[in-house]
């Protein structure tokens, strides 16, 4: 694609692309199913006096928050940047993910406390029939959500690379739309919920046929709470990395530096910064020191083209300056140390 003075891509079209519209429909359907069955599990867990069912409902609450955050980010991605929000509103997705994690921790903490009290006193009764019915419906609900979110075939992309790029595994050569990325993440999360629901179903079957083993309910609550909290670790790690302005996990400092140094006319690079507004919106800035005989415009165009094509950056800011031997001893021109 030819450059339009300083911009790689043409002016993006208003509204959502067809891929994102499809992703929004899938997420809306799955979110509605998830919310309805989450409410059903809360009622069923209360009637059955089952903390394991409540724990499963808490995990569904995290799913609802995650999918609502994805829907919110899809909507915000259509809003233009302002003079105050110069990068746009992309990072709201990260804040929504953090709120979802915190809410899951709070609910899980309460359920763990109640499960501990039950194990201490054993003065409780589990309605095995209601628990079995609710757990069976929960399994069906997760299977329905997995069906709604299922993705078939490799995604494709149109429009602005910056708006729709997603991190790629090494060896792939096409950008993945943000909408499809959100749907795939929700699909993987729902698969984890399905496994947990199957575990709750197994506990409910045991309690239904062997009521004397009612301790399986608080014990499974402990086990599934650990799984639920553990499932938030990758999200929390990504949130902290983004909020701390860390480099994207899928983009290394050395490959970017070597790509810039491979551009004809570039002698050195410094002030290289990599960061991410979201998991799919990556930004780079750098200073390029070039030979006195090199054409600055040609160097800028070639360097930008290589960064966009090889790493899929959403925003690329390069400053071209003439190389001076003194740069080798300049402290500000040195590369940062390894973390």
Coordinates of C-alpha atoms in Angstrom, one line a residue:
X1 CA 0.0 0.0 0.0
X2 CA 1.4 3.4 -1.0
X3 CA 2.1 6.0 1.7
X4 CA -0.2 9.0 1.9
X5 CA 2.4 11.6 3.0
X6 CA 3.0 10.6 6.7
X7 CA 0.3 8.0 7.1
X8 CA 0.5 4.3 6.1
X9 CA -3.2 3.6 5.9
X10 CA -6.1 5.6 4.3
X11 CA -8.6 7.4 6.4
X12 CA -10.5 4.6 8.3
X13 CA -14.2 4.3 7.6
X14 CA -16.7 5.3 10.2
X15 CA -18.3 2.6 12.3
X16 CA -17.4 -1.0 12.7
X17 CA -16.0 -3.3 10.1
X18 CA -18.0 -6.4 9.1
X19 CA -15.8 -8.6 11.2
X20 CA -16.3 -6.4 14.3
X21 CA -20.1 -6.3 13.7
X22 CA -20.1 -10.1 13.6
X23 CA -18.0 -10.2 16.8
X24 CA -20.4 -7.8 18.5
X25 CA -23.4 -9.9 17.6
X26 CA -21.6 -13.0 19.0
X27 CA -20.5 -11.3 22.2
X28 CA -24.0 -9.8 22.7
X29 CA -25.7 -13.2 22.3
X30 CA -23.1 -14.9 24.6
X31 CA -23.3 -12.1 27.2
X32 CA -27.1 -12.4 27.3
X33 CA -27.0 -16.2 27.7
X34 CA -24.3 -15.8 30.4
X35 CA -26.3 -13.2 32.4
X36 CA -29.5 -15.2 32.3
X37 CA -27.9 -18.4 33.5
X38 CA -25.8 -16.6 36.0
X39 CA -29.0 -15.2 37.6
X40 CA -30.5 -18.7 37.4
X41 CA -27.4 -20.2 39.1
X42 CA -27.7 -17.6 41.9
X43 CA -31.3 -18.5 42.5
X44 CA -30.6 -22.2 42.1
X45 CA -27.6 -22.1 44.4
X46 CA -29.7 -20.2 47.0
X47 CA -32.5 -22.7 46.9
X48 CA -30.1 -25.7 47.0
X49 CA -27.9 -24.1 49.7
X50 CA -24.9 -24.9 47.5
X51 CA -21.8 -22.8 47.6
X52 CA -20.3 -24.7 44.7
X53 CA -23.2 -23.4 42.5
X54 CA -22.6 -19.9 43.8
X55 CA -18.9 -20.3 42.9
X56 CA -19.8 -21.2 39.4
X57 CA -22.1 -18.2 39.3
X58 CA -19.3 -16.0 40.4
X59 CA -17.2 -17.3 37.5
X60 CA -20.0 -16.5 35.1
X61 CA -20.1 -13.0 36.6
X62 CA -16.4 -12.6 35.6
X63 CA -17.5 -13.8 32.1
X64 CA -20.2 -11.2 31.9
X65 CA -17.8 -8.5 33.0
X66 CA -15.2 -9.7 30.4
X67 CA -17.7 -9.8 27.5
X68 CA -19.2 -6.4 28.5
X69 CA -15.7 -5.0 28.6
X70 CA -15.1 -6.3 25.1
X71 CA -18.3 -4.9 23.8
X72 CA -17.5 -1.5 25.5
X73 CA -14.1 -1.5 23.8
X74 CA -15.6 -2.3 20.4
X75 CA -17.9 0.7 20.9
X76 CA -15.2 3.0 22.1
X77 CA -12.9 2.0 19.2
X78 CA -15.3 3.9 16.9
X79 CA -14.8 7.1 18.8
X80 CA -12.2 9.5 17.5
X81 CA -9.2 10.8 19.5
X82 CA -9.6 14.2 21.1
X83 CA -7.1 16.8 22.2
X84 CA -7.4 15.4 25.7
X85 CA -7.5 11.7 24.8
X86 CA -4.9 11.9 22.1
X87 CA -4.7 8.1 21.7
X88 CA -8.4 7.7 21.8
X89 CA -10.3 5.6 24.4
X90 CA -8.6 2.2 23.9
X91 CA -7.3 1.8 27.4
X92 CA -10.8 1.7 28.9
X93 CA -10.7 -2.0 27.8
X94 CA -7.9 -2.6 30.3
X95 CA -9.6 -0.7 33.1
X96 CA -12.7 -2.8 32.5
X97 CA -10.7 -6.0 32.7
X98 CA -9.1 -4.8 36.0
X99 CA -12.6 -4.1 37.4
X100 CA -13.8 -7.6 36.4
X101 CA -10.8 -9.2 38.2
X102 CA -11.3 -7.2 41.4
X103 CA -15.1 -8.1 41.5
X104 CA -14.3 -11.8 41.0
X105 CA -11.8 -11.7 43.8
X106 CA -14.3 -10.0 46.2
X107 CA -17.1 -12.5 45.4
X108 CA -14.8 -15.5 45.6
X109 CA -13.4 -14.3 49.0
X110 CA -16.9 -14.2 50.5
X111 CA -17.6 -17.7 49.1
X112 CA -14.3 -19.1 50.5
X113 CA -15.2 -17.7 53.9
X114 CA -18.6 -19.3 53.9
X115 CA -17.2 -22.6 52.7
X116 CA -14.7 -22.6 55.6
X117 CA -17.5 -22.0 58.1
X118 CA -19.4 -24.9 56.6
X119 CA -16.5 -27.3 57.0
X120 CA -16.1 -26.2 60.6
X121 CA -19.7 -26.6 61.7
X122 CA -21.4 -29.0 59.2
X123 CA -24.8 -27.6 60.3
X124 CA -26.2 -27.2 56.8
X125 CA -28.3 -29.1 54.3
X126 CA -27.9 -29.4 50.6
X127 CA -30.9 -29.9 48.3
X128 CA -29.4 -32.5 46.0
X129 CA -32.2 -32.3 43.5
X130 CA -32.1 -28.6 43.1
X131 CA -28.3 -28.6 43.0
X132 CA -28.3 -31.3 40.3
X133 CA -30.8 -29.5 38.2
X134 CA -29.0 -26.2 38.4
X135 CA -25.6 -27.8 37.7
X136 CA -27.1 -29.6 34.6
X137 CA -28.5 -26.3 33.3
X138 CA -25.2 -24.6 33.9
X139 CA -23.4 -27.2 31.8
X140 CA -25.9 -26.7 29.0
X141 CA -25.5 -22.9 29.2
X142 CA -21.7 -23.1 28.9
X143 CA -22.1 -25.5 25.9
X144 CA -24.5 -23.0 24.3
X145 CA -22.2 -20.1 24.9
X146 CA -19.3 -22.1 23.4
X147 CA -21.4 -22.8 20.3
X148 CA -22.3 -19.1 19.9
X149 CA -18.7 -18.0 20.3
X150 CA -17.1 -20.8 18.1
X151 CA -14.9 -19.5 15.4
X152 CA -14.4 -21.5 12.2
X153 CA -11.6 -20.8 9.7
X154 CA -8.9 -18.2 9.7
X155 CA -10.0 -14.6 10.2
X156 CA -9.3 -12.0 7.6
X157 CA -9.1 -8.2 7.9
X158 CA -10.0 -5.1 6.0
X159 CA -9.3 -1.5 6.7
X160 CA -6.8 0.1 9.1
X161 CA -4.1 -2.1 10.4
X162 CA -3.7 0.0 13.5
X163 CA -7.3 -0.5 14.5
X164 CA -7.6 -4.2 13.8
X165 CA -4.1 -5.7 14.5
X166 CA -3.8 -8.4 17.1
X167 CA -0.7 -10.1 18.3
X168 CA 0.4 -13.0 16.1
X169 CA 2.2 -16.2 16.9
X170 CA 5.5 -16.5 15.2
X171 CA 5.2 -17.6 11.7
X172 CA 1.8 -16.2 10.9
X173 CA 1.6 -13.5 8.4
X174 CA -1.8 -11.9 8.6
X175 CA -3.3 -9.5 11.1
X176 CA -6.2 -10.6 13.3
X177 CA -9.2 -8.3 13.9
X178 CA -9.7 -7.1 17.4
X179 CA -13.3 -8.2 17.4
X180 CA -12.2 -11.8 16.5
X181 CA -9.5 -11.6 19.2
X182 CA -12.1 -10.7 21.8
X183 CA -14.4 -13.5 20.7
X184 CA -11.6 -16.1 20.8
X185 CA -10.6 -14.9 24.3
X186 CA -14.2 -15.3 25.5
X187 CA -14.4 -18.7 23.8
X188 CA -11.4 -20.0 25.7
X189 CA -12.8 -18.6 29.0
X190 CA -16.1 -20.3 28.4
X191 CA -14.3 -23.6 27.8
X192 CA -12.7 -23.2 31.3
X193 CA -16.1 -22.5 32.7
X194 CA -17.5 -25.6 31.1
X195 CA -14.9 -27.7 32.8
X196 CA -15.7 -26.1 36.2
X197 CA -19.5 -26.7 35.6
X198 CA -18.8 -30.3 34.9
X199 CA -17.0 -30.5 38.2
X200 CA -19.9 -29.0 40.0
X201 CA -22.2 -31.4 38.2
X202 CA -20.1 -34.3 39.4
X203 CA -20.3 -33.0 43.0
X204 CA -24.1 -32.6 42.7
X205 CA -24.5 -36.1 41.4
X206 CA -22.5 -37.4 44.4
X207 CA -24.6 -35.4 46.9
X208 CA -27.9 -36.4 45.2
X209 CA -27.2 -40.1 45.5
X210 CA -25.1 -39.9 48.7
X211 CA -26.4 -37.0 50.9
X212 CA -23.9 -38.0 53.7
X213 CA -21.1 -36.7 51.4
X214 CA -22.5 -33.1 51.5
X215 CA -19.0 -31.9 52.4
X216 CA -18.3 -32.3 48.7
X217 CA -20.0 -28.9 48.2
X218 CA -17.7 -26.7 50.3
X219 CA -14.7 -28.8 49.2
X220 CA -15.5 -28.3 45.6
X221 CA -16.1 -24.6 46.4
X222 CA -12.4 -24.4 47.6
X223 CA -11.1 -26.2 44.5
X224 CA -13.1 -24.2 42.0
X225 CA -12.4 -20.9 43.8
X226 CA -8.7 -21.6 43.4
X227 CA -9.3 -22.3 39.7
X228 CA -11.3 -19.1 39.3
X229 CA -8.7 -17.0 41.0
X230 CA -5.9 -18.7 39.0
X231 CA -7.8 -17.9 35.8
X232 CA -7.4 -14.2 36.6
X233 CA -3.6 -14.4 36.7
X234 CA -3.0 -14.0 33.0
X235 CA -5.5 -11.1 32.8
X236 CA -3.9 -9.4 35.8
X237 CA -0.5 -9.8 34.4
X238 CA -1.5 -8.3 31.1
X239 CA -3.3 -5.4 32.8
X240 CA -0.3 -4.6 35.0
X241 CA 2.0 -4.8 32.0
X242 CA -0.2 -2.3 30.1
X243 CA -0.7 0.1 32.9
X244 CA 3.1 0.1 33.6
X245 CA 3.7 1.0 30.0
X246 CA 5.6 -2.3 29.4
X247 CA 6.6 -3.6 26.0
X248 CA 4.0 -5.8 24.2
X249 CA 4.6 -9.5 25.0
X250 CA 4.6 -10.4 21.3
X251 CA 7.1 -7.8 20.3
X252 CA 10.8 -7.9 21.4
X253 CA 13.1 -5.0 21.8
X254 CA 16.0 -6.6 19.9
X255 CA 14.0 -7.5 16.8
X256 CA 12.6 -4.0 16.5
X257 CA 16.0 -2.5 17.0
X258 CA 17.6 -4.8 14.4
X259 CA 14.9 -4.1 11.9
X260 CA 15.6 -0.4 12.2
X261 CA 19.3 -0.9 11.9
X262 CA 18.8 -2.9 8.8
X263 CA 17.3 0.1 6.9
X264 CA 19.8 1.4 4.4
X265 CA 21.4 4.6 5.7
X266 CA 20.7 4.0 9.4
X267 CA 23.9 4.0 11.5
X268 CA 22.3 3.9 15.0
X269 CA 19.1 4.1 16.9
X270 CA 18.3 5.4 20.3
X271 CA 15.3 6.4 22.5
X272 CA 13.5 3.3 21.3
X273 CA 10.3 2.9 23.2
X274 CA 7.7 0.1 22.9
X275 CA 4.4 0.1 24.7
X276 CA 0.8 -1.0 24.4
X277 CA -2.5 0.9 24.9
X278 CA -4.3 -2.5 24.9
X279 CA -3.3 -6.1 24.1
X280 CA -3.9 -5.3 20.4
X281 CA -2.9 -1.7 20.1
X282 CA 0.9 -1.5 20.0
X283 CA 3.0 1.7 19.7
X284 CA 6.6 2.4 18.9
X285 CA 8.8 5.6 18.9
X286 CA 12.5 5.9 18.1
X287 CA 15.3 8.2 17.0
X288 CA 17.2 7.2 13.9
X289 CA 20.7 8.4 13.3
X290 CA 21.5 8.3 9.6
X291 CA 24.4 9.0 7.3
X292 CA 24.8 12.5 5.9
X293 CA 24.4 11.1 2.4
X294 CA 21.1 9.3 3.2
X295 CA 17.7 10.7 2.2
X296 CA 15.7 11.3 5.4
X297 CA 12.4 10.9 3.7
X298 CA 13.4 7.6 2.1
X299 CA 14.7 6.3 5.4
X300 CA 11.6 7.4 7.3
X301 CA 9.3 5.7 4.7
X302 CA 11.3 2.4 4.6
X303 CA 11.7 2.2 8.4
X304 CA 8.0 2.9 9.0
X305 CA 7.0 0.3 6.3
X306 CA 9.1 -2.4 7.9
X307 CA 7.8 -1.8 11.4
X308 CA 4.2 -1.8 10.2
X309 CA 4.6 -4.9 8.0
X310 CA 6.7 -7.0 10.4
X311 CA 5.2 -6.1 13.8
X312 CA 1.8 -4.6 13.0
X313 CA 2.3 -1.5 15.2
X314 CA -0.8 0.6 15.5
X315 CA 1.2 3.9 15.8
X316 CA 4.7 4.5 14.7
X317 CA 6.7 7.7 15.4
X318 CA 10.2 8.1 14.1
X319 CA 12.6 11.0 14.4
X320 CA 15.4 11.1 11.8
X321 CA 18.6 13.0 12.7
X322 CA 22.2 13.0 11.4
X323 CA 24.6 10.6 12.9
X324 CA 27.5 11.9 15.0
X325 CA 30.4 9.8 16.5
X326 CA 29.7 11.4 19.9
X327 CA 26.5 9.4 20.1
X328 CA 28.4 6.2 21.0
X329 CA 29.5 7.8 24.3
X330 CA 26.2 9.6 25.0
X331 CA 24.5 8.1 28.1
X332 CA 21.0 9.0 26.8
X333 CA 21.8 7.2 23.5
X334 CA 22.6 3.9 25.2
X335 CA 20.2 0.9 25.1
X336 CA 18.3 0.1 28.3
X337 CA 19.5 -2.9 30.4
X338 CA 17.7 -6.2 30.4
X339 CA 14.8 -6.4 32.9

